[in-house]
Amino acid sequence: MDDVRDLKALQLDALREVANIGAGHAATALSQMTGQAIMISVPKLTVAPLDDVPNQIADREEPVAAVLMRMLGDLTGFTLLVFPKPTALKLAGLMLKRTGVSEFGELEESALKEAANILSAAYLNALSEFLGMILLPSPPSLAIDLSGAVLSSTYLEIAQGAEYVFCVESEFHLTEFGERLRGFFLLLPDVGSLAAILRAIRVA
């Protein structure tokens, strides 16, 4: 779809502003749940062909945790949240109000899914308001594996019909710990939904 390549900086900025609104809502919700001051910023938003995504996110041999949800409602497709494994463990620990979480058990996986649920819902709600459409995430599923395996095979193959990915780089500022963590929110709309998003951006 050539329209994607023609997106102007102004239109990408509009999308990044939508993502920033979502990030603000997610930060508030996560701060309330964890009892920690968390801020989330969006330093970068890109729209890339599906094949280019693995190279943008992480080295193919880096272990990551990826949470997949189906996007339902007026638009269809998938969302995928990808965190380097140490970041995912830190997030799970924050949700459980525990320090030093070093491996994923059932409880930690559940906590990470809940954090991902909050993040995805916040980003989709912001996009929903911007587009004037109803967007809902399905229950999440989690994979923990090397980046190449997660992004190239298991998950992106599910996104049949998606050619382009909106990649929202998200930076988590943990004020109390003086730490910054990085993750990626990927929106993989199917072809019809991508066209609807592009129409809305051009009108905005």
Short mmCIF file of C-alpha atoms in Angstrom, two decimals:
data_model
loop_
_atom_site.label_atom_id
_atom_site.label_comp_id
_atom_site.label_asym_id
_atom_site.label_seq_id
_atom_site.Cartn_x
_atom_site.Cartn_y
_atom_site.Cartn_z
CA MET A 1 0.00 0.00 0.00
CA ASP A 2 1.82 3.10 -1.33
CA ASP A 3 -0.28 5.40 0.89
CA VAL A 4 1.76 4.36 3.90
CA ARG A 5 5.02 5.44 2.29
CA ASP A 6 3.46 8.84 1.54
CA LEU A 7 2.69 9.67 5.17
CA LYS A 8 3.99 13.12 5.99
CA ALA A 9 5.93 14.01 9.13
CA LEU A 10 2.90 15.99 10.31
CA GLN A 11 0.65 12.93 10.06
CA LEU A 12 3.15 10.74 11.89
CA ASP A 13 3.37 13.45 14.56
CA ALA A 14 -0.42 13.31 14.90
CA LEU A 15 -0.24 9.55 15.44
CA ARG A 16 2.60 9.97 17.93
CA GLU A 17 0.49 12.48 19.85
CA VAL A 18 -2.34 9.91 19.97
CA ALA A 19 0.16 7.36 21.30
CA ASN A 20 1.38 9.88 23.90
CA ILE A 21 -2.20 10.33 25.15
CA GLY A 22 -2.52 6.54 25.46
CA ALA A 23 0.84 6.35 27.22
CA GLY A 24 -0.33 8.97 29.74
CA HIS A 25 -3.46 6.98 30.57
CA ALA A 26 -1.45 3.75 30.86
CA ALA A 27 1.10 5.43 33.15
CA THR A 28 -1.67 6.63 35.48
CA ALA A 29 -3.25 3.17 35.64
CA LEU A 30 0.08 1.37 36.18
CA SER A 31 1.14 3.88 38.85
CA GLN A 32 -2.10 3.27 40.74
CA MET A 33 -1.77 -0.51 40.49
CA THR A 34 1.89 -0.71 41.48
CA GLY A 35 2.03 2.13 44.01
CA GLN A 36 5.09 3.46 42.11
CA ALA A 37 5.44 6.65 40.11
CA ILE A 38 5.65 5.53 36.48
CA MET A 39 5.79 7.84 33.49
CA ILE A 40 5.63 6.60 29.90
CA SER A 41 6.84 8.57 26.91
CA VAL A 42 6.79 7.81 23.18
CA PRO A 43 10.16 8.88 21.75
CA LYS A 44 9.48 7.37 18.34
CA LEU A 45 6.63 6.09 16.17
CA THR A 46 7.30 4.45 12.84
CA VAL A 47 5.22 2.74 10.18
CA ALA A 48 7.16 -0.10 8.59
CA PRO A 49 6.59 -3.13 6.38
CA LEU A 50 6.02 -6.29 8.40
CA ASP A 51 9.32 -7.81 7.29
CA ASP A 52 11.35 -4.89 8.69
CA VAL A 53 9.96 -5.08 12.21
CA PRO A 54 12.21 -7.74 13.81
CA ASN A 55 15.31 -5.64 12.98
CA GLN A 56 13.81 -2.52 14.59
CA ILE A 57 12.98 -4.11 17.92
CA ALA A 58 15.88 -6.22 19.15
CA ASP A 59 18.76 -8.43 18.16
CA ARG A 60 17.35 -11.73 16.90
CA GLU A 61 19.14 -13.64 19.69
CA GLU A 62 17.84 -11.40 22.50
CA PRO A 63 15.25 -13.04 24.78
CA VAL A 64 11.97 -11.10 24.78
CA ALA A 65 8.50 -11.41 26.23
CA ALA A 66 5.71 -10.72 23.75
CA VAL A 67 2.02 -10.32 24.57
CA LEU A 68 -0.38 -10.75 21.66
CA MET A 69 -4.00 -9.60 21.51
CA ARG A 70 -6.52 -9.62 18.73
CA MET A 71 -8.02 -6.21 17.92
CA LEU A 72 -11.80 -6.33 17.70
CA GLY A 73 -14.52 -3.80 16.95
CA ASP A 74 -14.69 -1.36 14.03
CA LEU A 75 -11.11 -2.21 13.07
CA THR A 76 -9.52 -5.65 13.05
CA GLY A 77 -5.98 -6.94 13.33
CA PHE A 78 -3.57 -7.62 16.17
CA THR A 79 -1.59 -5.78 18.79
CA LEU A 80 1.72 -7.04 20.07
CA LEU A 81 3.63 -5.70 23.07
CA VAL A 82 7.31 -6.66 23.07
CA PHE A 83 9.68 -6.21 26.02
CA PRO A 84 13.29 -7.32 26.49
CA LYS A 85 13.10 -10.12 29.05
CA PRO A 86 14.76 -8.12 31.90
CA THR A 87 12.22 -5.32 31.36
CA ALA A 88 9.34 -7.80 31.35
CA LEU A 89 10.58 -9.31 34.65
CA LYS A 90 10.87 -5.83 36.17
CA LEU A 91 7.31 -4.98 35.08
CA ALA A 92 5.98 -8.25 36.47
CA GLY A 93 7.78 -7.53 39.76
CA LEU A 94 6.27 -4.04 39.92
CA MET A 95 2.79 -5.45 39.36
CA LEU A 96 3.34 -8.02 42.11
CA LYS A 97 5.03 -5.42 44.38
CA ARG A 98 8.10 -7.64 44.63
CA THR A 99 11.74 -6.95 43.87
CA GLY A 100 14.32 -9.30 42.38
CA VAL A 101 11.97 -11.28 40.11
CA SER A 102 14.39 -13.35 38.02
CA GLU A 103 12.22 -15.93 36.24
CA PHE A 104 8.71 -16.32 34.90
CA GLY A 105 6.34 -18.56 36.78
CA GLU A 106 2.57 -18.64 36.43
CA LEU A 107 2.10 -15.66 38.76
CA GLU A 108 4.71 -13.52 36.97
CA GLU A 109 3.23 -14.35 33.56
CA SER A 110 -0.22 -13.38 34.79
CA ALA A 111 1.13 -10.08 36.17
CA LEU A 112 2.86 -9.25 32.87
CA LYS A 113 -0.31 -10.02 30.89
CA GLU A 114 -2.23 -7.67 33.19
CA ALA A 115 0.34 -4.88 32.60
CA ALA A 116 0.13 -5.52 28.85
CA ASN A 117 -3.66 -5.44 29.05
CA ILE A 118 -3.53 -1.99 30.63
CA LEU A 119 -1.05 -0.69 28.06
CA SER A 120 -2.83 -2.09 25.00
CA ALA A 121 -6.23 -0.91 26.19
CA ALA A 122 -4.87 2.61 26.83
CA TYR A 123 -3.28 2.85 23.37
CA LEU A 124 -6.38 1.45 21.67
CA ASN A 125 -8.69 3.79 23.62
CA ALA A 126 -6.64 6.81 22.52
CA LEU A 127 -6.73 5.61 18.90
CA SER A 128 -10.44 4.86 19.25
CA GLU A 129 -11.17 8.44 20.34
CA PHE A 130 -9.00 9.86 17.57
CA LEU A 131 -10.71 7.76 14.88
CA GLY A 132 -14.22 7.89 16.37
CA MET A 133 -14.36 4.09 16.24
CA ILE A 134 -14.77 1.28 18.74
CA LEU A 135 -11.58 -0.76 19.28
CA LEU A 136 -11.34 -3.55 21.84
CA PRO A 137 -8.48 -5.90 22.78
CA SER A 138 -9.08 -9.64 23.22
CA PRO A 139 -7.65 -11.56 26.21
CA PRO A 140 -3.84 -11.70 25.96
CA SER A 141 -1.53 -14.59 25.15
CA LEU A 142 2.16 -14.58 26.09
CA ALA A 143 5.30 -15.95 24.46
CA ILE A 144 8.81 -15.81 25.93
CA ASP A 145 11.51 -16.68 23.42
CA LEU A 146 14.33 -15.23 21.34
CA SER A 147 13.31 -12.10 19.47
CA GLY A 148 13.78 -13.69 16.06
CA ALA A 149 11.57 -16.65 16.93
CA VAL A 150 8.79 -14.55 18.44
CA LEU A 151 8.67 -11.81 15.83
CA SER A 152 9.43 -13.74 12.67
CA SER A 153 7.46 -16.91 13.11
CA THR A 154 4.91 -17.57 15.82
CA TYR A 155 3.33 -14.18 16.13
CA LEU A 156 3.71 -12.35 12.87
CA GLU A 157 2.46 -15.34 10.91
CA ILE A 158 -0.82 -15.00 12.81
CA ALA A 159 -1.21 -11.50 11.42
CA GLN A 160 -2.23 -12.69 7.98
CA GLY A 161 -3.44 -9.83 5.86
CA ALA A 162 -1.34 -7.27 7.75
CA GLU A 163 1.32 -5.72 5.54
CA TYR A 164 2.38 -2.77 7.66
CA VAL A 165 3.02 -2.27 11.34
CA PHE A 166 2.64 0.85 13.45
CA CYS A 167 5.57 0.56 15.87
CA VAL A 168 5.30 2.71 19.01
CA GLU A 169 8.53 2.81 20.98
CA SER A 170 7.56 3.27 24.63
CA GLU A 171 9.92 4.39 27.38
CA PHE A 172 9.01 3.71 30.99
CA HIS A 173 10.47 6.11 33.57
CA LEU A 174 10.50 4.54 37.03
CA THR A 175 10.97 7.68 39.11
CA GLU A 176 11.61 5.97 42.44
CA PHE A 177 14.25 3.63 41.02
CA GLY A 178 15.81 6.19 38.67
CA GLU A 179 15.44 3.68 35.84
CA ARG A 180 14.27 3.82 32.25
CA LEU A 181 12.86 0.74 30.57
CA ARG A 182 11.98 0.29 26.92
CA GLY A 183 9.26 -1.66 25.19
CA PHE A 184 7.41 -1.66 21.87
CA PHE A 185 3.70 -1.55 21.11
CA LEU A 186 2.95 -2.89 17.63
CA LEU A 187 -0.36 -2.36 15.90
CA LEU A 188 -0.91 -4.74 12.98
CA PRO A 189 -4.13 -3.73 11.24
CA ASP A 190 -5.48 -5.86 8.42
CA VAL A 191 -5.64 -4.26 4.97
CA GLY A 192 -9.16 -2.80 5.32
CA SER A 193 -8.41 -1.38 8.77
CA LEU A 194 -5.11 0.13 7.61
CA ALA A 195 -6.98 1.97 4.85
CA ALA A 196 -9.49 3.31 7.41
CA ILE A 197 -6.69 4.57 9.67
CA LEU A 198 -4.92 6.27 6.74
CA ARG A 199 -8.17 7.98 5.68
CA ALA A 200 -8.69 9.30 9.22
CA ILE A 201 -5.12 10.61 9.45
CA ARG A 202 -5.46 12.50 6.18
CA VAL A 203 -8.68 14.16 7.28
CA ALA A 204 -7.24 15.10 10.71
#
